[in-house]
Structures are given as C-alpha cells and as structure tokens.
mmCIF file of C-alpha atoms in Angstrom:
data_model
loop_
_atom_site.group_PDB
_atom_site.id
_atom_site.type_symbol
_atom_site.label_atom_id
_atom_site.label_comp_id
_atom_site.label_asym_id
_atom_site.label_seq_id
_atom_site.Cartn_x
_atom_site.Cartn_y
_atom_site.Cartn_z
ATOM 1 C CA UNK G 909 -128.198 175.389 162.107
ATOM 2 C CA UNK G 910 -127.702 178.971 163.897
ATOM 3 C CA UNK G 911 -123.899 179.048 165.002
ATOM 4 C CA UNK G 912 -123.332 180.079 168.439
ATOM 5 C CA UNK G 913 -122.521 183.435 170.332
ATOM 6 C CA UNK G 914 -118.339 182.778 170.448
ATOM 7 C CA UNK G 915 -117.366 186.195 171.657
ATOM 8 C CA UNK G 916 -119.265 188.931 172.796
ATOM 9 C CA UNK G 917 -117.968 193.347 172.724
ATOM 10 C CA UNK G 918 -118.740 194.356 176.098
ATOM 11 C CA UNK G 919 -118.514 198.145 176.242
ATOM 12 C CA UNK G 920 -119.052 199.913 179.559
ATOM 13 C CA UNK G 921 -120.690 196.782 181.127
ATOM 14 C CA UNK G 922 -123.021 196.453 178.669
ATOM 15 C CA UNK G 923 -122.579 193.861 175.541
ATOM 16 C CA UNK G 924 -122.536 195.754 172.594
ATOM 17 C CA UNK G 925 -122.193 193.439 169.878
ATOM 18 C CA UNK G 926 -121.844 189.507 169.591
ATOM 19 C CA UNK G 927 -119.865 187.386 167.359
ATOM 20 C CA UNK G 928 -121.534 184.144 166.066
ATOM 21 C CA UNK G 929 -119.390 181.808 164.631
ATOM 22 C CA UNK G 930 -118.003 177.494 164.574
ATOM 23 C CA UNK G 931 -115.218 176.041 165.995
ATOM 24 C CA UNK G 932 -113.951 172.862 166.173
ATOM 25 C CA UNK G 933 -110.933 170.842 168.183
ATOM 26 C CA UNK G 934 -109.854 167.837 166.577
ATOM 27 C CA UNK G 935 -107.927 164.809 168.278
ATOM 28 C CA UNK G 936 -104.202 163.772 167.049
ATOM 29 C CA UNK G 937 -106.638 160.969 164.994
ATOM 30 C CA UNK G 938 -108.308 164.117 163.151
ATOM 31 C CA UNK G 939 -111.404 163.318 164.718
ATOM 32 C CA UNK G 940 -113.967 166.319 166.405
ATOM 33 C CA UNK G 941 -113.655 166.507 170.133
ATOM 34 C CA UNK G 942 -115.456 169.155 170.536
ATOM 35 C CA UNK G 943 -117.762 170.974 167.602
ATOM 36 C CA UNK G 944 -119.405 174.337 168.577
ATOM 37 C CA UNK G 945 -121.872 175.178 165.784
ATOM 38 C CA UNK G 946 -121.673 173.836 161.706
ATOM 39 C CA UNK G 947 -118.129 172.553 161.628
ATOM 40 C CA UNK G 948 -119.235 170.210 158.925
ATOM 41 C CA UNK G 949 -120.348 172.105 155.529
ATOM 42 C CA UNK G 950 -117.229 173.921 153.459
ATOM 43 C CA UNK G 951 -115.523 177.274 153.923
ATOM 44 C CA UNK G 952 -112.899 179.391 152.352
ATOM 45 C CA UNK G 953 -110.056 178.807 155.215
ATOM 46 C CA UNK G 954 -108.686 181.444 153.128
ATOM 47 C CA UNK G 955 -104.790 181.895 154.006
ATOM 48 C CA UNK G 956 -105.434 179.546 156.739
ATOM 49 C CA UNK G 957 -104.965 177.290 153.317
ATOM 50 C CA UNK G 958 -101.163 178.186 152.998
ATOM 51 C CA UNK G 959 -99.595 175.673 155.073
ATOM 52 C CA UNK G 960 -101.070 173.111 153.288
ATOM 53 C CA UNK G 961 -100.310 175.090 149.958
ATOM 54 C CA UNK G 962 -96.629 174.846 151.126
ATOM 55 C CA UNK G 963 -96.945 171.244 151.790
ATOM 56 C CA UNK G 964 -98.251 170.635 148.008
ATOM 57 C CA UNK G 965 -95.439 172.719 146.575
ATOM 58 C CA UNK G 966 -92.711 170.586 148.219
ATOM 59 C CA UNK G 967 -94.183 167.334 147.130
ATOM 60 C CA UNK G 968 -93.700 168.648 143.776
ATOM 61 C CA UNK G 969 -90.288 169.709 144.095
ATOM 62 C CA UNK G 970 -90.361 173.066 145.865
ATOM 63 C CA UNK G 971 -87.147 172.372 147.644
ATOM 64 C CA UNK G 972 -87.774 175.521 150.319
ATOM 65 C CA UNK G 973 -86.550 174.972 153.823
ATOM 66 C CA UNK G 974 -86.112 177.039 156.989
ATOM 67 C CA UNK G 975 -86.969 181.107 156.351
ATOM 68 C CA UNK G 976 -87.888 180.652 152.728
ATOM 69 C CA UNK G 977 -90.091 177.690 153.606
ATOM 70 C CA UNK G 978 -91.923 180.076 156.436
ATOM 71 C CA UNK G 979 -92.454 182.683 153.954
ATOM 72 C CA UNK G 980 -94.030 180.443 151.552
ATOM 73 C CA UNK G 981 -96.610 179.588 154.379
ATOM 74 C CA UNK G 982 -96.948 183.385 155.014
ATOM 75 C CA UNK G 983 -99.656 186.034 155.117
ATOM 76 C CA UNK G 984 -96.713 189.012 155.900
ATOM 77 C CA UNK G 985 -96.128 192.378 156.593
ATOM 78 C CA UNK G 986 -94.430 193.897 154.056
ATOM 79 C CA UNK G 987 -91.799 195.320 156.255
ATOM 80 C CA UNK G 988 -88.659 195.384 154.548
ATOM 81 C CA UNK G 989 -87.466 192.322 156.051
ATOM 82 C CA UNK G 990 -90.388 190.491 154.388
ATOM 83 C CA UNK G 991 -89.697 192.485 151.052
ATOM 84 C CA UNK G 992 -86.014 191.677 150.738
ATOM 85 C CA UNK G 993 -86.442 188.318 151.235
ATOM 86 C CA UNK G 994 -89.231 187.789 148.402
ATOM 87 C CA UNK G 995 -86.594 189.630 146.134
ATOM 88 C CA UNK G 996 -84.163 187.707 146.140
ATOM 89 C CA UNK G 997 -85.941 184.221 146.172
ATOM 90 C CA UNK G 998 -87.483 185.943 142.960
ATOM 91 C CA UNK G 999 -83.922 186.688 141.838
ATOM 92 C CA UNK G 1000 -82.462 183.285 142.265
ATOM 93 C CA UNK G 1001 -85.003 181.560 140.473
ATOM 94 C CA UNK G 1002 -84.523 183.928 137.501
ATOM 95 C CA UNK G 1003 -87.608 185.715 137.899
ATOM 96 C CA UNK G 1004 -88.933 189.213 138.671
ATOM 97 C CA UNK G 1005 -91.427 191.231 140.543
ATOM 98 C CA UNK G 1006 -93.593 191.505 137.042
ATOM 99 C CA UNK G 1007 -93.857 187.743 137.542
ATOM 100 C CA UNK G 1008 -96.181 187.611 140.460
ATOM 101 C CA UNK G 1009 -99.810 187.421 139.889
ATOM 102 C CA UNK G 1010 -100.821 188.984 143.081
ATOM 103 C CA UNK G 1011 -101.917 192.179 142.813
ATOM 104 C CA UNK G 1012 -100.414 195.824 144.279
ATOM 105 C CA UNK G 1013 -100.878 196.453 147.423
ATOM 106 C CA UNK G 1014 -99.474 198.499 150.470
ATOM 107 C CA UNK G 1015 -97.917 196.885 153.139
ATOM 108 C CA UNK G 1016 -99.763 195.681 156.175
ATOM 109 C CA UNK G 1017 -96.855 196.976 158.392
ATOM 110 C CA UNK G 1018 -98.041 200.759 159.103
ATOM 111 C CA UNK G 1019 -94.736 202.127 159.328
ATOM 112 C CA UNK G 1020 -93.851 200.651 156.459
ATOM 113 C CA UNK G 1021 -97.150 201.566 154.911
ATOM 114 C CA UNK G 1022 -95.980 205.180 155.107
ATOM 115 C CA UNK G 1023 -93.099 204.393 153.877
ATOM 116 C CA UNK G 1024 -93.958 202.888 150.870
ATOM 117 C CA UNK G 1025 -94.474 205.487 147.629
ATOM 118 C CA UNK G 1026 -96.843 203.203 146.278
ATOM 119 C CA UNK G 1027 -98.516 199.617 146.528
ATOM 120 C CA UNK G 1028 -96.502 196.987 144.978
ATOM 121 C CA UNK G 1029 -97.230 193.048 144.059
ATOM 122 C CA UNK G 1030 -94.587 192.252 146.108
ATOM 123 C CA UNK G 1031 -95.199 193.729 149.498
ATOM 124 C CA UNK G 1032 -98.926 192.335 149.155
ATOM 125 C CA UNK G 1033 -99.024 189.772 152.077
ATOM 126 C CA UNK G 1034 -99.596 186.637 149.720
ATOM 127 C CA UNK G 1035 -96.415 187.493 147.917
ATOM 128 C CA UNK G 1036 -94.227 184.140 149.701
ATOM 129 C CA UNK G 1037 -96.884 182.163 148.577
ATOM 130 C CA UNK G 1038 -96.764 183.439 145.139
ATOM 131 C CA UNK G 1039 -92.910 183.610 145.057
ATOM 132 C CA UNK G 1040 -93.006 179.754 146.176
ATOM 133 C CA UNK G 1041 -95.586 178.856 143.532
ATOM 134 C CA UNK G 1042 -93.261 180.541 140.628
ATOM 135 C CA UNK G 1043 -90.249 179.040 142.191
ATOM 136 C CA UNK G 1044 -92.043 175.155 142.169
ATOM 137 C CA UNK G 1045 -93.019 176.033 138.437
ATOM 138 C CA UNK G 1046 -88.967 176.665 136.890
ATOM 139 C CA UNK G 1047 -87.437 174.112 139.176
ATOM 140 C CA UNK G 1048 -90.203 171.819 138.356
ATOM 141 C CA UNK G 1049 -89.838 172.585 134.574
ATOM 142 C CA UNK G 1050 -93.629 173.638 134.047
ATOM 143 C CA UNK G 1051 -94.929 177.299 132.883
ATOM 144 C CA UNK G 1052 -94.170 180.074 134.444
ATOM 145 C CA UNK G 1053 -97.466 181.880 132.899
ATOM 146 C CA UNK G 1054 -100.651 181.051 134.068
ATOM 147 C CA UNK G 1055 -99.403 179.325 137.725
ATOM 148 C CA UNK G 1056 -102.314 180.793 139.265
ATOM 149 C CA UNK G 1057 -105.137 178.779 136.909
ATOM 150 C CA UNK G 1058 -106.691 176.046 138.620
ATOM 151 C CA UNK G 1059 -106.482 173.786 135.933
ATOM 152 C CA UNK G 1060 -102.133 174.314 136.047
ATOM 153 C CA UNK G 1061 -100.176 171.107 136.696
ATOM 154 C CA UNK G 1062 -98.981 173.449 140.177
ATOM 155 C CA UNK G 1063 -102.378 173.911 140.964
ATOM 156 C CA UNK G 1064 -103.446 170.477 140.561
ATOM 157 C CA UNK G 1065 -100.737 169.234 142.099
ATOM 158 C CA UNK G 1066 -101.847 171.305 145.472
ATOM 159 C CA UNK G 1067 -105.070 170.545 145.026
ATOM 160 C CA UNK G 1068 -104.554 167.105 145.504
ATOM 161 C CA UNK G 1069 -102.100 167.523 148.473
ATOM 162 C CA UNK G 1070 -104.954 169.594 150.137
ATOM 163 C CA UNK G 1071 -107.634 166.875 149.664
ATOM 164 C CA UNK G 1072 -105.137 164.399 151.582
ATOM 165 C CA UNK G 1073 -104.109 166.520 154.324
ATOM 166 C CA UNK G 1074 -107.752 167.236 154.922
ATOM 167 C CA UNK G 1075 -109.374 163.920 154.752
ATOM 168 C CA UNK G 1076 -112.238 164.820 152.224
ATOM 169 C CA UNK G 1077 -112.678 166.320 148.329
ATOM 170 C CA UNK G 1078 -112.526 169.639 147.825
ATOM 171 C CA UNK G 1079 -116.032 171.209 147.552
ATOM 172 C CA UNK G 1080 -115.230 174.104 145.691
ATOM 173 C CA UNK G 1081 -112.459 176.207 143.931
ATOM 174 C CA UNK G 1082 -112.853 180.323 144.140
ATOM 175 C CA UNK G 1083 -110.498 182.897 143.334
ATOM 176 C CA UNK G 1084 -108.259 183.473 146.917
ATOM 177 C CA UNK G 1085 -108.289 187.537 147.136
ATOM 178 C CA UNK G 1086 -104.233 187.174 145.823
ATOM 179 C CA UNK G 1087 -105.724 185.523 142.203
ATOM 180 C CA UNK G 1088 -104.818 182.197 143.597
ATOM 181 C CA UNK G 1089 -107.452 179.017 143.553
ATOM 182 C CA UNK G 1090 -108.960 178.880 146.786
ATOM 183 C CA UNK G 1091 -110.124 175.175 147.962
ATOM 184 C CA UNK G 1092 -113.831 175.168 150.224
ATOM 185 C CA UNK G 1093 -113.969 172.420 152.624
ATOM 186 C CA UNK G 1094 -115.235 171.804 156.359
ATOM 187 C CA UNK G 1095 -113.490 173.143 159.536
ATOM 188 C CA UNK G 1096 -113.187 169.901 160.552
ATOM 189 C CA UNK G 1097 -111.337 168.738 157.725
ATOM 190 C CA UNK G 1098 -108.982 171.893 158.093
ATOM 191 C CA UNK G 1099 -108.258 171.005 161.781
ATOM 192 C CA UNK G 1100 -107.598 167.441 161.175
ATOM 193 C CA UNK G 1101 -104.853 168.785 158.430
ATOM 194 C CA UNK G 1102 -103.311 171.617 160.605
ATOM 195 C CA UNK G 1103 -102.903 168.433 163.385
ATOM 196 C CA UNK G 1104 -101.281 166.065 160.907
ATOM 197 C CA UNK G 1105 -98.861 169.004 160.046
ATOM 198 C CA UNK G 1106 -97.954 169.890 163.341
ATOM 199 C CA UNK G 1107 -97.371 166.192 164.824
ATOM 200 C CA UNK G 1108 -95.793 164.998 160.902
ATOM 201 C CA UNK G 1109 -92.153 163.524 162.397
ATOM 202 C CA UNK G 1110 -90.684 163.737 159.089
ATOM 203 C CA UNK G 1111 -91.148 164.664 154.953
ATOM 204 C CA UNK G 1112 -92.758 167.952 153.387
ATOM 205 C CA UNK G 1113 -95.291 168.267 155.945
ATOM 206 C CA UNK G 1114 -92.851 167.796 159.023
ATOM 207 C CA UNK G 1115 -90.572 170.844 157.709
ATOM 208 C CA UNK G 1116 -93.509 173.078 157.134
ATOM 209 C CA UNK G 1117 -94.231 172.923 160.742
ATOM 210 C CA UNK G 1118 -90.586 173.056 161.972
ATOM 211 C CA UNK G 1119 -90.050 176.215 159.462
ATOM 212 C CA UNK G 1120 -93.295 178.308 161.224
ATOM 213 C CA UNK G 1121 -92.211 177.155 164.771
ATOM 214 C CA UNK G 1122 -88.610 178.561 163.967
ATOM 215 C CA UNK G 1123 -89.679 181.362 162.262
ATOM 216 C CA UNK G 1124 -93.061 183.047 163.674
ATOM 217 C CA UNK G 1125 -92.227 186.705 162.418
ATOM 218 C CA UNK G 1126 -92.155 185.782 159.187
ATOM 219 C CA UNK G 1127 -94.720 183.545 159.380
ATOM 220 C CA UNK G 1128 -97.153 187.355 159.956
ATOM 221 C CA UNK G 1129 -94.800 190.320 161.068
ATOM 222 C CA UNK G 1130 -94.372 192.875 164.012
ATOM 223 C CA UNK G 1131 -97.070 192.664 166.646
ATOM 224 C CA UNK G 1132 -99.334 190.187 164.485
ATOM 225 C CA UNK G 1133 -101.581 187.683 165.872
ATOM 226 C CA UNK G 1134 -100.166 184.590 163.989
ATOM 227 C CA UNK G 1135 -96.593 185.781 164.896
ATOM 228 C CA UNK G 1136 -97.490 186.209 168.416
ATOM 229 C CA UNK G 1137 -99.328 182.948 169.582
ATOM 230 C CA UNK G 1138 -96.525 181.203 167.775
ATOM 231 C CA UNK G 1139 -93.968 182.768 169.821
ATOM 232 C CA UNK G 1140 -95.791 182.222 173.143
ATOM 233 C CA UNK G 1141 -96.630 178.892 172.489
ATOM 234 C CA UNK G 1142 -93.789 176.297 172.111
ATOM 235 C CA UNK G 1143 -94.407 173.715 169.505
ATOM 236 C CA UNK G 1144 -97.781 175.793 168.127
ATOM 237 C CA UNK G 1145 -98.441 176.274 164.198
ATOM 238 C CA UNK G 1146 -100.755 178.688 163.903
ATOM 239 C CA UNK G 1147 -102.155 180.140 160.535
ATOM 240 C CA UNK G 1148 -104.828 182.826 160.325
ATOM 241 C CA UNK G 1149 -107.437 183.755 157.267
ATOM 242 C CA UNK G 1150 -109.888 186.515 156.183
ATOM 243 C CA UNK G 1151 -113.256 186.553 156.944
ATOM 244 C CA UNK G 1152 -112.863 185.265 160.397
ATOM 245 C CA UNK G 1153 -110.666 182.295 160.041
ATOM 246 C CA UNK G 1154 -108.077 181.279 162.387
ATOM 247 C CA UNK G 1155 -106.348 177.317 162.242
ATOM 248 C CA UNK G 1156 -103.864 176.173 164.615
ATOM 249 C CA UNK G 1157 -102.176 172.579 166.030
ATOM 250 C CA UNK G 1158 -100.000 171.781 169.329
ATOM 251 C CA UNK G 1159 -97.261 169.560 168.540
ATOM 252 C CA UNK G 1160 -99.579 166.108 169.749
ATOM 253 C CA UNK G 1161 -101.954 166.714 166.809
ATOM 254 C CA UNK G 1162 -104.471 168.600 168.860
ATOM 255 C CA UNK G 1163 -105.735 171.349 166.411
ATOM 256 C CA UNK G 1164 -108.506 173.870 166.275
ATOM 257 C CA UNK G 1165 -110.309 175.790 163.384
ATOM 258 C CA UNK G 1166 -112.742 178.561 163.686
ATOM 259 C CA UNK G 1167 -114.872 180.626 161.608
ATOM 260 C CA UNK G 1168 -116.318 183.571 162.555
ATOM 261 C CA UNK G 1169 -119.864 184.220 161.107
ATOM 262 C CA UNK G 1170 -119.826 187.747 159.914
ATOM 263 C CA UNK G 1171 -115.855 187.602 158.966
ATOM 264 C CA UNK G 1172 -114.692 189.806 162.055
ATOM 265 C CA UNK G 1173 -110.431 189.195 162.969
ATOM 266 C CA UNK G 1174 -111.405 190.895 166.045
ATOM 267 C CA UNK G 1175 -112.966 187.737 167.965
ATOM 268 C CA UNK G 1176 -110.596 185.445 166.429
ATOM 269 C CA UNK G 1177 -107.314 185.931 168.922
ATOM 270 C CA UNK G 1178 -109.524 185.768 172.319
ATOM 271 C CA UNK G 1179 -111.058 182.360 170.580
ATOM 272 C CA UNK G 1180 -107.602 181.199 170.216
ATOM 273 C CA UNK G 1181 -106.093 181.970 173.483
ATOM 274 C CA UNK G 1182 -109.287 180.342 174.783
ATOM 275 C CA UNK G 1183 -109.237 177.119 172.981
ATOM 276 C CA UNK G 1184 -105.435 176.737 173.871
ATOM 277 C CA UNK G 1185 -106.575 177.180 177.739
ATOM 278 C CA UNK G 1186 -108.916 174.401 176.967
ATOM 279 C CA UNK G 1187 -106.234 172.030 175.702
ATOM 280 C CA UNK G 1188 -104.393 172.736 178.399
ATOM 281 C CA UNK G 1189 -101.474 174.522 176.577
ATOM 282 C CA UNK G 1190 -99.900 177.477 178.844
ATOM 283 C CA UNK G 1191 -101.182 180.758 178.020
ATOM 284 C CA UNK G 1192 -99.704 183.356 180.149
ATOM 285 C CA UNK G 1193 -98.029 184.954 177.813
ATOM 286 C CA UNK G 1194 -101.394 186.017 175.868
ATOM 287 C CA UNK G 1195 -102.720 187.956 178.013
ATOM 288 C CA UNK G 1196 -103.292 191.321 175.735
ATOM 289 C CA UNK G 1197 -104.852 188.647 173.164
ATOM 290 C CA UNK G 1198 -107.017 186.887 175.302
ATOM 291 C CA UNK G 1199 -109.195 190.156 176.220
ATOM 292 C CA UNK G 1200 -108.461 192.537 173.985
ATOM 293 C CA UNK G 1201 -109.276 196.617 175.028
ATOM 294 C CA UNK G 1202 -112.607 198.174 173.945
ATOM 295 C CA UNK G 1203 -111.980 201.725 173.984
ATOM 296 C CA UNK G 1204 -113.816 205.085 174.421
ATOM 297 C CA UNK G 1205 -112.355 208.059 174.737
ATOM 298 C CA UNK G 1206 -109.217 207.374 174.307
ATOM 299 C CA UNK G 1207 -109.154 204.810 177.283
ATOM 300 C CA UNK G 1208 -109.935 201.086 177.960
ATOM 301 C CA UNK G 1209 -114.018 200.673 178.698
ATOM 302 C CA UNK G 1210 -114.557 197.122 178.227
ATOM 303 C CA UNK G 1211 -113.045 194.295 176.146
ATOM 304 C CA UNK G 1212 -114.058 191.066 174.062
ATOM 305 C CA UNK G 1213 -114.823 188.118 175.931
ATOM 306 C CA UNK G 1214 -115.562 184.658 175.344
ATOM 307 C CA UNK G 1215 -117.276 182.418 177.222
ATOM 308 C CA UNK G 1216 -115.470 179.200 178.413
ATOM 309 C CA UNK G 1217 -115.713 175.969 176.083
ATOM 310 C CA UNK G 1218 -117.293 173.666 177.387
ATOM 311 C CA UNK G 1219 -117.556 170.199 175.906
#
C-alpha cells in the first residue's frame, strides 16, 4: 500500500514538497473510524510510547502522581524547570545523575541550550522517563543496574502493560534512541490505547491522563507542540514521537495516531489541529499550528497545508 499525500509545503503558490504518511481515528470502543493509508502493520510510536510506559510503571508500584507523574510521561525541554525537578526525584529515591542510562545531551530549550556548558544525561528529553523507571526499580525492590534491558522484571512488566492498553502483542522490541526497549505495533492499536487513557475514570491509567491535562509544560516545554495543543484543548492528552509520530485522545475516547512517512515533525502539528477539527473539538486557539509559515527571505511565502479528512 502507498500511504497518502497528508500535508503538502506550498512555497510561493507552488507545492514544493509533500508529506506521505497514515493516520488513524479510533472510536471510544478502540475501533478505526476513519484509516487514511497502512494503519495496520507496526511502528516505533517512539515517545508517543511514554504514556503507556507511565501506565506500566504505576502498576508495578511507581507511586508518581501530579508533576512527577507528567514528567515521567515526558519528552522535555531541559529548561531548568525540567532539570530541577529530575534532580531531586533522583535525590529522593537515593540515586544520582550517573544512574540514568540515557545518554548526554543538550537541552532542547535553545536558551537553555546556550546555557548549558555541556550535554548532560539529565537534561536529555527522555530523562522523566528514565528517572521514573529507576524510581519503580528501588521502591519496587528490583536492580537498579540494567533497568533499561528488555529482558528486566521493569521492562517486562511494561511490556505487558503496553500489549493491554493496545489491544494486540507487541511485534517487535528496538532500542528507543534514550537506550530504552522500544515496543513496534500498529497505529491503530496506539490510538485505541491513547483513547482508553484519556476516557480511564479511575486507577494508573486515569492519573496519567489527569497528570498531562494538569500539567502540559512539563509534559514538552516552552512553545512545544505537545505542550501547546494540550493547553488549547481542554480534556486533550497529547503525546508526540520521532520520526513523524504524533498520538492524542479527547476525554470521550476519541483518539488519533499518525505517522508520517519520511519521519518529518513538520507536518505533524497541522495533521493534529486538523484531525481535532474533524472530531469536532474547538480549535481556535491553534491557529499558528494549523498552517504553519514557509519562509523566504526572511518573510512568510507560503505554509503547510493539509487537505480536509474526509471519511
């Protein structure tokens, strides 16, 4: 199957370049309502995974709630109120930054970019995650080295949660670009979990949603896509991934997943915007995302569209 043209760069009048891709919406049953191109065979969802990552840790005892919980679910931006945060959770749990597996890296923030003498594990944007994996593993009682494996009891333990959220096995295991296991399964399957997490009315997965509605900024950071759909959108979770992936559920269990073919960000927010439109959801707050600027010169010359779903 050839996915279809989602979004198209329209430069001067003239399109420029096109953005193949899949999407799909899924019902508050998890089942497709509307499929746009393979939304069947598996894909990295990438960080779109962390939501469900956060819901595996709490089954096994994670215990996070509120900011900490957010940050757990978070791809930040290393600004310093990201940092100071991952610190101390490290702190409490008797731990360091030595004991994350994710690698150094700069900050995602560009101010704080420049402000940072050097990259560091824990202002890479997985470091939450990583902090909330470590933090499962002492109050859980299992090793502290080797969390990231795939064969860990943490790992496992997620693994499993994943395969229920999503409604089908797990087709493959990589290595996430953080070191952690990364689970391969259909879009489908990823919508149908983002829905049961958003419309969950109580237990690990209900307070995973209710900790990225409260807290959207630390969900991303300053200006960020995730952050900013969140904040527009009452009741949204939203969770983006590389390569093109973007995940997100309304508070009825309406979701949407999306892949972009050749792994571009860039068509992923207009995509959004437009799939909310289609459900209905009120989106006149994204305007900037919805069409965002192609410039030349130094000035606005066209944008990225999308064309309206249609079902």
């Amino acid at each position: 199957m050839t996915d279809p043209v989602l979004a198209e760069v329209v430069r001067s009048g003239f399109v420029e370049s096109v953005h193949r891709g899949a999407l799909v919406i899924t019902g508050p049953e998890g089942d497709a309502r509307l499929a746009l191109g393979d939304v069947v065979s598996p894909v990295f969802p990438r960080s779109s995974n962390k939501p469900l990552q956060a819901v595996g840790m709490l089954r096994a005892g994670l215990g996070f709630t509120g900011e900490d919980l957010a940050l757990a679910c978070a791809s930040h931006s290393g600004e310093p109120g990201h940092v100071k945060r991952v610190l101390e959770l490290l702190e409490a749990a008797g731990l360091h930054e030595d004991h994350l597996a994710c690698p150094p890296d700069f900050p995602l923030h560009v101010p704080s970019m420049r402000d940072a003498a050097e990259p560091r594990r824990v202002t890479m944007n997985c470091s939450g995650k990583h902090t909330a994996m470590l933090t499962t593993c002492v109050r859980v009682g299992w090793p502290v080295s080797g969390y990231e494996k795939p064969e860990h009891p943490l790992q496992q333990a997620i693994a499993t949660a994943v395969a229920e959220l999503t409604g089908e096995p797990i087709a493959h295991t990589g290595v996430d670009g953080c070191g952690a296991p990364l689970f391969a399964f259909s879009l489908t399957a990823l919508a149908r979990a983002f829905g049961r997490i958003a419309r969950a009315a109580e237990g690990p997965a209900q307070a995973v949603a209710s900790a990225m509605r409260t807290h959207p900024w630390l969900v991303a950071g300053t200006g960020r896509e995730d952050t900013e759909l969140m904040s527009a959108v009452e009741g949204l979770i939203a969770k983006a991934g590389a390569e093109g992936v973007q995940a997100f559920a309304l508070p009825d269990g309406f979701a949407v997943a999306m892949k972009v073919d050749d792994g571009a960000k860039r068509a992923c927010a207009p995509l959004a915007v437009e799939a909310l439109r289609y459900l209905g959801a009120d989106v006149s707050g994204l305007a900037e995302l919805a069409r965002p600027a192609v410039f030349g010169g130094g000035r606005p010359v066209g944008e990225i569209r999308v064309p309206h779903l249609r079902g």
